[in-house]
Amino acid sequence: MDGKTPNRLEQGGFLLFLALVSFALLVVVLPFFQPLLWAVLAAVLFQPLYLWFLVKRRGHETQSALLTLIVILLAVVLPAMWIGSAVVDEAAQVFLAFRDGEIDVAMYFSQVFSALPANIQASLDSAGFGNLDEVQERATAFVQASLGMIAQQALAIGGSVFGFVLGFAIALYVGFFLLRDGRAVAEHVLAALPFERSIADRLAERFLVLVRATIKGSVVVGLVQGALGAITFWIVGIPSVLLLGVIMAIASLLPAVGPAIVWVPAAIYLLATGAIWEGIVVIISGVAVIGMIDNVLRPILVGRDTGIPDWLILITTLGGIALFGLSGIVIGPLVAGLFLASWSILGEQRQTVTA
């Protein structure tokens, strides 16, 4: 068969072998999926910074990639580790306070409930939320479960320090090569995909847009909203501001409700307990500052819409978090965007054929 086109059996055997080898590679690298994912995302997001260094250090690709990694470490990784450590400490303290009875949920609930208008109290009673013992039990169980999960994650990380350090080192190592050789790697991947080149190019462009939109338009906006929320809570004297700020940053990823999940109950509690000016400050900050920052920053950072409906972003974000942890914040909307883009391309092809 030398010099001849392979027959169907040979071609099918090779494709089967290729599929098995690809699956085997996926199984081998699966334990380091998250470090590899964040290496890819960092390389995509910080590629402009690498190119800027490359202009300043023309012909020194390795030095430019190293300088970019140093900026990522100083500006992103180290602050994130410090904030994460502080949040875990605060979560553990609040969890212990709930467990030991130092936080009196019954008193807080009684203060808020008695300050509500009579018609709202009657509505809550009819809905089953007027029973103090039942609400206290539910609230305490929910808070303890949530904070306990944070504490368990911290213990898991602390108990596998070697795995964490190894994953971190892999992310840096792979990120360096993706920064330096990313364009060549992407070209080889696109050329090898079993698609028409025009389709591969469109999907690659969509991937870059979605990464940029998700990280810059969602994660960055969420961090800014969480920071503003933490500052607001610090001004009015609410404790555990870092923990609440991180919760607000995560909640900002949810369309429609967003950070209001955190600051609205805080404002209600402050007003109900007689802290009038503090509650007014939280409301003003929540509506005029935290709520508006999304409309100001997102167009600047993203520049154009992702084309993903809000309800689909909500579902895929929550589903991604459930499957992949915090990495799901990026993976969920990314999968949704590629799904919509793929079906859109298929629809265009069908219209072309039938035309």
Short mmCIF file of C-alpha atoms in Angstrom, two decimals:
data_model
loop_
_atom_site.label_atom_id
_atom_site.label_comp_id
_atom_site.label_asym_id
_atom_site.label_seq_id
_atom_site.Cartn_x
_atom_site.Cartn_y
_atom_site.Cartn_z
CA MET A 1 0.00 0.00 0.00
CA ASP A 2 3.05 2.31 -0.11
CA GLY A 3 2.38 5.53 -1.99
CA LYS A 4 -1.37 4.86 -2.08
CA THR A 5 -4.28 6.50 -0.27
CA PRO A 6 -5.09 4.54 2.92
CA ASN A 7 -8.22 2.40 2.68
CA ARG A 8 -11.18 2.81 5.01
CA LEU A 9 -9.99 0.15 7.44
CA GLU A 10 -6.55 1.72 7.80
CA GLN A 11 -8.00 5.21 8.14
CA GLY A 12 -10.56 4.01 10.68
CA GLY A 13 -7.86 2.19 12.65
CA PHE A 14 -5.71 5.30 12.77
CA LEU A 15 -8.65 7.48 13.91
CA LEU A 16 -9.48 4.95 16.63
CA PHE A 17 -5.85 4.94 17.77
CA LEU A 18 -5.83 8.75 17.74
CA ALA A 19 -9.02 8.84 19.84
CA LEU A 20 -7.59 6.35 22.36
CA VAL A 21 -4.29 8.22 22.67
CA SER A 22 -6.13 11.54 23.07
CA PHE A 23 -8.36 10.04 25.77
CA ALA A 24 -5.31 8.58 27.54
CA LEU A 25 -3.61 11.98 27.50
CA LEU A 26 -6.75 13.58 28.95
CA VAL A 27 -6.79 11.02 31.79
CA VAL A 28 -3.10 11.64 32.52
CA VAL A 29 -3.38 15.44 32.71
CA LEU A 30 -6.82 15.48 34.39
CA PRO A 31 -5.38 15.83 37.94
CA PHE A 32 -3.78 19.11 36.81
CA PHE A 33 -6.77 20.37 34.85
CA GLN A 34 -7.28 23.51 36.94
CA PRO A 35 -3.61 24.65 36.91
CA LEU A 36 -3.53 24.11 33.14
CA LEU A 37 -6.81 25.98 32.71
CA TRP A 38 -5.60 29.00 34.66
CA ALA A 39 -2.29 28.93 32.78
CA VAL A 40 -4.19 29.15 29.49
CA LEU A 41 -6.47 31.91 30.78
CA ALA A 42 -3.54 33.92 32.15
CA ALA A 43 -1.66 33.57 28.87
CA VAL A 44 -4.70 34.80 26.92
CA LEU A 45 -5.45 37.66 29.28
CA PHE A 46 -1.88 38.89 29.71
CA GLN A 47 -0.78 38.41 26.10
CA PRO A 48 -1.00 42.20 25.45
CA LEU A 49 1.35 42.82 28.41
CA TYR A 50 3.79 40.23 27.04
CA LEU A 51 3.71 41.93 23.63
CA TRP A 52 4.36 45.29 25.31
CA PHE A 53 7.43 43.89 27.05
CA LEU A 54 8.48 42.31 23.76
CA VAL A 55 8.37 45.71 22.06
CA LYS A 56 10.58 47.12 24.80
CA ARG A 57 12.89 44.08 24.70
CA ARG A 58 12.77 43.24 21.01
CA GLY A 59 14.12 39.78 20.25
CA HIS A 60 14.09 38.72 23.93
CA GLU A 61 10.97 36.52 24.06
CA THR A 62 12.13 34.60 27.13
CA GLN A 63 12.84 37.76 29.15
CA SER A 64 9.49 39.24 28.13
CA ALA A 65 7.63 36.11 29.26
CA LEU A 66 9.50 36.10 32.60
CA LEU A 67 8.72 39.78 33.20
CA THR A 68 5.04 39.11 32.46
CA LEU A 69 5.02 36.23 34.96
CA ILE A 70 6.57 38.48 37.60
CA VAL A 71 3.82 41.05 37.07
CA ILE A 72 1.17 38.31 37.35
CA LEU A 73 2.71 37.07 40.60
CA LEU A 74 2.97 40.51 42.20
CA ALA A 75 -0.29 41.99 40.94
CA VAL A 76 -2.62 38.96 40.98
CA VAL A 77 -1.36 35.81 42.72
CA LEU A 78 0.13 37.21 45.93
CA PRO A 79 -2.79 39.60 46.68
CA ALA A 80 -5.26 36.78 45.96
CA MET A 81 -3.45 34.44 48.38
CA TRP A 82 -3.39 37.10 51.09
CA ILE A 83 -7.09 37.89 50.69
CA GLY A 84 -7.96 34.19 50.57
CA SER A 85 -6.08 33.52 53.80
CA ALA A 86 -7.80 36.44 55.56
CA VAL A 87 -11.24 35.34 54.32
CA VAL A 88 -10.69 31.78 55.56
CA ASP A 89 -9.69 33.14 58.99
CA GLU A 90 -12.81 35.30 59.18
CA ALA A 91 -15.05 32.43 58.02
CA ALA A 92 -13.55 30.13 60.66
CA GLN A 93 -14.12 32.75 63.38
CA VAL A 94 -17.77 33.27 62.39
CA PHE A 95 -18.30 29.51 62.17
CA LEU A 96 -16.92 29.02 65.69
CA ALA A 97 -19.06 31.91 66.97
CA PHE A 98 -22.20 30.26 65.57
CA ARG A 99 -21.20 26.86 66.90
CA ASP A 100 -20.45 28.17 70.40
CA GLY A 101 -23.59 30.32 70.56
CA GLU A 102 -21.73 33.63 70.68
CA ILE A 103 -23.92 34.97 67.83
CA ASP A 104 -27.53 35.18 69.02
CA VAL A 105 -29.60 34.59 65.89
CA ALA A 106 -32.82 34.69 67.91
CA MET A 107 -32.12 38.22 69.11
CA TYR A 108 -31.23 39.47 65.63
CA PHE A 109 -34.31 37.88 64.10
CA SER A 110 -36.56 39.26 66.82
CA GLN A 111 -35.19 42.78 66.32
CA VAL A 112 -35.69 42.69 62.55
CA PHE A 113 -39.11 41.00 62.70
CA SER A 114 -40.53 43.39 65.30
CA ALA A 115 -39.38 46.41 63.29
CA LEU A 116 -41.28 45.30 60.17
CA PRO A 117 -44.75 46.70 59.38
CA ALA A 118 -47.71 44.67 60.61
CA ASN A 119 -48.84 43.59 57.12
CA ILE A 120 -45.36 42.25 56.30
CA GLN A 121 -45.25 40.41 59.65
CA ALA A 122 -48.62 38.82 58.82
CA SER A 123 -47.38 37.76 55.37
CA LEU A 124 -44.26 36.19 56.88
CA ASP A 125 -46.38 34.40 59.49
CA SER A 126 -48.62 32.93 56.80
CA ALA A 127 -45.56 31.81 54.81
CA GLY A 128 -44.11 30.04 57.84
CA PHE A 129 -41.31 32.52 58.48
CA GLY A 130 -42.82 33.98 61.63
CA ASN A 131 -41.84 30.97 63.69
CA LEU A 132 -38.65 32.13 65.38
CA ASP A 133 -37.38 28.69 66.34
CA GLU A 134 -37.86 27.26 62.85
CA VAL A 135 -36.24 30.23 61.10
CA GLN A 136 -33.39 30.27 63.58
CA GLU A 137 -32.76 26.58 63.03
CA ARG A 138 -32.75 26.97 59.24
CA ALA A 139 -30.57 30.08 59.28
CA THR A 140 -28.07 28.60 61.71
CA ALA A 141 -27.84 25.34 59.74
CA PHE A 142 -27.33 27.24 56.46
CA VAL A 143 -24.63 29.55 57.82
CA GLN A 144 -22.79 26.76 59.61
CA ALA A 145 -22.88 24.56 56.51
CA SER A 146 -21.60 27.40 54.29
CA LEU A 147 -18.84 28.51 56.63
CA GLY A 148 -17.97 24.91 57.46
CA MET A 149 -17.47 24.22 53.76
CA ILE A 150 -15.01 27.13 53.55
CA ALA A 151 -13.14 25.80 56.57
CA GLN A 152 -13.04 22.29 55.09
CA GLN A 153 -11.63 23.64 51.84
CA ALA A 154 -8.93 25.48 53.80
CA LEU A 155 -8.03 22.32 55.71
CA ALA A 156 -7.96 20.36 52.46
CA ILE A 157 -5.53 22.84 50.93
CA GLY A 158 -3.42 22.91 54.06
CA GLY A 159 -3.38 19.13 54.23
CA SER A 160 -2.11 18.79 50.67
CA VAL A 161 0.50 21.50 50.58
CA PHE A 162 2.65 19.48 48.20
CA GLY A 163 -0.21 19.12 45.71
CA PHE A 164 -0.99 22.83 45.91
CA VAL A 165 2.64 23.82 45.38
CA LEU A 166 2.99 21.32 42.53
CA GLY A 167 -0.13 22.65 40.80
CA PHE A 168 1.02 26.23 41.29
CA ALA A 169 4.45 25.40 39.82
CA ILE A 170 2.84 23.68 36.83
CA ALA A 171 0.61 26.69 36.19
CA LEU A 172 3.64 29.01 36.20
CA TYR A 173 5.71 26.68 34.03
CA VAL A 174 3.01 26.12 31.43
CA GLY A 175 1.99 29.79 31.57
CA PHE A 176 5.54 30.84 30.70
CA PHE A 177 5.64 28.71 27.55
CA LEU A 178 2.11 29.72 26.53
CA LEU A 179 3.04 33.38 26.85
CA ARG A 180 6.21 32.92 24.81
CA ASP A 181 5.01 30.36 22.26
CA GLY A 182 1.24 30.74 22.52
CA ARG A 183 0.67 32.05 19.01
CA ALA A 184 2.62 29.20 17.42
CA VAL A 185 0.84 26.62 19.61
CA ALA A 186 -2.56 28.08 18.73
CA GLU A 187 -1.71 27.99 15.01
CA HIS A 188 -0.75 24.30 15.22
CA VAL A 189 -3.94 23.47 17.15
CA LEU A 190 -6.17 25.31 14.68
CA ALA A 191 -4.47 23.64 11.72
CA ALA A 192 -4.94 20.18 13.28
CA LEU A 193 -8.63 20.57 14.15
CA PRO A 194 -10.94 18.48 11.94
CA PHE A 195 -12.90 21.58 10.89
CA GLU A 196 -12.84 23.96 8.00
CA ARG A 197 -10.21 26.58 8.79
CA SER A 198 -12.79 29.36 8.68
CA ILE A 199 -14.86 27.58 11.37
CA ALA A 200 -11.79 26.94 13.52
CA ASP A 201 -10.81 30.61 13.26
CA ARG A 202 -14.30 31.75 14.26
CA LEU A 203 -14.39 29.42 17.26
CA ALA A 204 -10.91 30.58 18.31
CA GLU A 205 -11.99 34.21 18.05
CA ARG A 206 -15.11 33.41 20.07
CA PHE A 207 -12.97 31.68 22.70
CA LEU A 208 -10.76 34.77 23.09
CA VAL A 209 -13.78 37.09 23.31
CA LEU A 210 -15.42 34.90 25.95
CA VAL A 211 -12.27 34.62 28.07
CA ARG A 212 -11.83 38.38 27.92
CA ALA A 213 -15.49 39.03 28.70
CA THR A 214 -15.68 36.51 31.52
CA ILE A 215 -12.49 37.48 33.32
CA LYS A 216 -12.34 41.20 32.63
CA GLY A 217 -16.07 41.84 32.43
CA SER A 218 -17.22 39.55 35.24
CA VAL A 219 -14.35 38.67 37.56
CA VAL A 220 -12.79 42.15 37.58
CA VAL A 221 -16.18 43.86 37.96
CA GLY A 222 -17.06 41.41 40.73
CA LEU A 223 -13.81 42.12 42.57
CA VAL A 224 -14.41 45.87 42.33
CA GLN A 225 -17.99 45.49 43.60
CA GLY A 226 -16.80 43.22 46.42
CA ALA A 227 -14.09 45.72 47.40
CA LEU A 228 -16.59 48.60 47.43
CA GLY A 229 -18.97 46.49 49.49
CA ALA A 230 -16.23 45.63 51.99
CA ILE A 231 -15.31 49.33 52.30
CA THR A 232 -18.97 50.23 52.84
CA PHE A 233 -19.39 47.60 55.56
CA TRP A 234 -16.16 48.75 57.21
CA ILE A 235 -17.43 52.35 57.28
CA VAL A 236 -20.70 51.39 59.00
CA GLY A 237 -18.95 49.03 61.44
CA ILE A 238 -20.16 45.63 60.21
CA PRO A 239 -17.65 42.88 61.16
CA SER A 240 -16.04 40.29 58.84
CA VAL A 241 -15.87 42.78 55.97
CA LEU A 242 -13.46 40.69 53.87
CA LEU A 243 -15.72 37.64 54.06
CA LEU A 244 -18.78 39.68 53.11
CA GLY A 245 -16.84 41.40 50.33
CA VAL A 246 -15.80 38.06 48.80
CA ILE A 247 -19.38 36.76 49.04
CA MET A 248 -20.56 39.95 47.32
CA ALA A 249 -17.92 39.51 44.58
CA ILE A 250 -19.14 35.96 43.91
CA ALA A 251 -22.79 37.06 44.02
CA SER A 252 -22.06 39.74 41.42
CA LEU A 253 -21.64 36.94 38.88
CA LEU A 254 -25.35 36.19 39.16
CA PRO A 255 -27.43 38.29 36.75
CA ALA A 256 -30.35 40.42 38.00
CA VAL A 257 -29.75 40.03 41.75
CA GLY A 258 -25.97 40.26 42.06
CA PRO A 259 -24.43 42.02 45.10
CA ALA A 260 -27.89 43.00 46.36
CA ILE A 261 -28.08 39.50 47.87
CA VAL A 262 -25.59 40.74 50.47
CA TRP A 263 -26.11 44.46 50.94
CA VAL A 264 -29.95 44.47 51.02
CA PRO A 265 -30.21 42.14 54.08
CA ALA A 266 -27.40 44.12 55.74
CA ALA A 267 -29.28 47.40 55.18
CA ILE A 268 -32.55 45.90 56.47
CA TYR A 269 -30.82 44.65 59.61
CA LEU A 270 -29.16 48.01 60.28
CA LEU A 271 -32.41 49.96 59.83
CA ALA A 272 -34.39 47.46 61.93
CA THR A 273 -31.90 47.66 64.80
CA GLY A 274 -31.92 51.47 64.92
CA ALA A 275 -28.67 52.09 63.02
CA ILE A 276 -30.43 54.51 60.69
CA TRP A 277 -27.54 56.42 59.14
CA GLU A 278 -25.54 53.22 58.73
CA GLY A 279 -28.45 51.57 56.90
CA ILE A 280 -28.91 54.62 54.67
CA VAL A 281 -25.19 54.61 53.81
CA VAL A 282 -25.40 50.93 52.80
CA ILE A 283 -28.48 51.59 50.64
CA ILE A 284 -26.92 54.61 48.91
CA SER A 285 -23.67 52.75 48.32
CA GLY A 286 -25.51 49.65 47.09
CA VAL A 287 -27.70 51.52 44.62
CA ALA A 288 -25.55 54.45 43.49
CA VAL A 289 -22.04 52.98 43.71
CA ILE A 290 -21.98 49.17 43.82
CA GLY A 291 -25.00 48.75 41.56
CA MET A 292 -23.84 51.27 38.97
CA ILE A 293 -20.23 50.12 38.74
CA ASP A 294 -21.30 47.24 36.49
CA ASN A 295 -22.80 49.65 33.93
CA VAL A 296 -19.66 51.79 34.00
CA LEU A 297 -16.84 49.24 34.03
CA ARG A 298 -18.22 46.40 31.91
CA PRO A 299 -18.47 48.38 28.62
CA ILE A 300 -14.94 49.74 29.20
CA LEU A 301 -13.39 46.35 29.96
CA VAL A 302 -15.37 44.19 27.55
CA GLY A 303 -16.30 46.59 24.78
CA ARG A 304 -19.04 44.36 23.35
CA ASP A 305 -21.68 41.92 24.47
CA THR A 306 -20.91 38.21 24.78
CA GLY A 307 -24.23 37.31 23.18
CA ILE A 308 -25.11 34.93 26.02
CA PRO A 309 -28.55 35.45 27.64
CA ASP A 310 -28.50 36.34 31.34
CA TRP A 311 -30.49 33.27 32.31
CA LEU A 312 -27.97 31.00 30.56
CA ILE A 313 -25.06 32.78 32.25
CA LEU A 314 -26.75 32.21 35.62
CA ILE A 315 -27.35 28.50 35.02
CA THR A 316 -23.93 27.76 33.51
CA THR A 317 -22.09 29.75 36.18
CA LEU A 318 -23.83 27.89 39.00
CA GLY A 319 -23.41 24.56 37.21
CA GLY A 320 -19.73 25.29 36.53
CA ILE A 321 -19.12 26.14 40.19
CA ALA A 322 -20.89 22.93 41.26
CA LEU A 323 -18.71 20.81 38.95
CA PHE A 324 -15.35 22.59 38.98
CA GLY A 325 -15.34 24.89 42.02
CA LEU A 326 -14.22 28.47 41.45
CA SER A 327 -12.85 27.53 38.03
CA GLY A 328 -16.45 26.98 36.98
CA ILE A 329 -16.94 30.77 37.07
CA VAL A 330 -15.00 30.81 33.79
CA ILE A 331 -15.73 27.32 32.45
CA GLY A 332 -19.53 27.61 32.65
CA PRO A 333 -20.03 30.77 30.52
CA LEU A 334 -17.19 29.65 28.22
CA VAL A 335 -18.95 26.37 27.43
CA ALA A 336 -22.25 28.23 26.94
CA GLY A 337 -20.66 30.72 24.55
CA LEU A 338 -18.94 28.04 22.46
CA PHE A 339 -22.18 26.04 22.41
CA LEU A 340 -24.13 29.02 21.03
CA ALA A 341 -21.36 29.88 18.56
CA SER A 342 -21.22 26.29 17.26
CA TRP A 343 -24.97 26.09 16.70
CA SER A 344 -24.93 29.50 15.07
CA ILE A 345 -22.27 28.34 12.60
CA LEU A 346 -24.28 25.17 11.90
CA GLY A 347 -27.38 27.25 11.20
CA GLU A 348 -25.46 29.46 8.81
CA GLN A 349 -24.13 26.41 6.96
CA ARG A 350 -27.63 24.92 6.63
CA GLN A 351 -28.95 28.20 5.23
CA THR A 352 -26.08 28.27 2.72
CA VAL A 353 -26.86 24.72 1.57
CA THR A 354 -30.60 25.32 1.20
CA ALA A 355 -30.17 28.70 -0.50
#
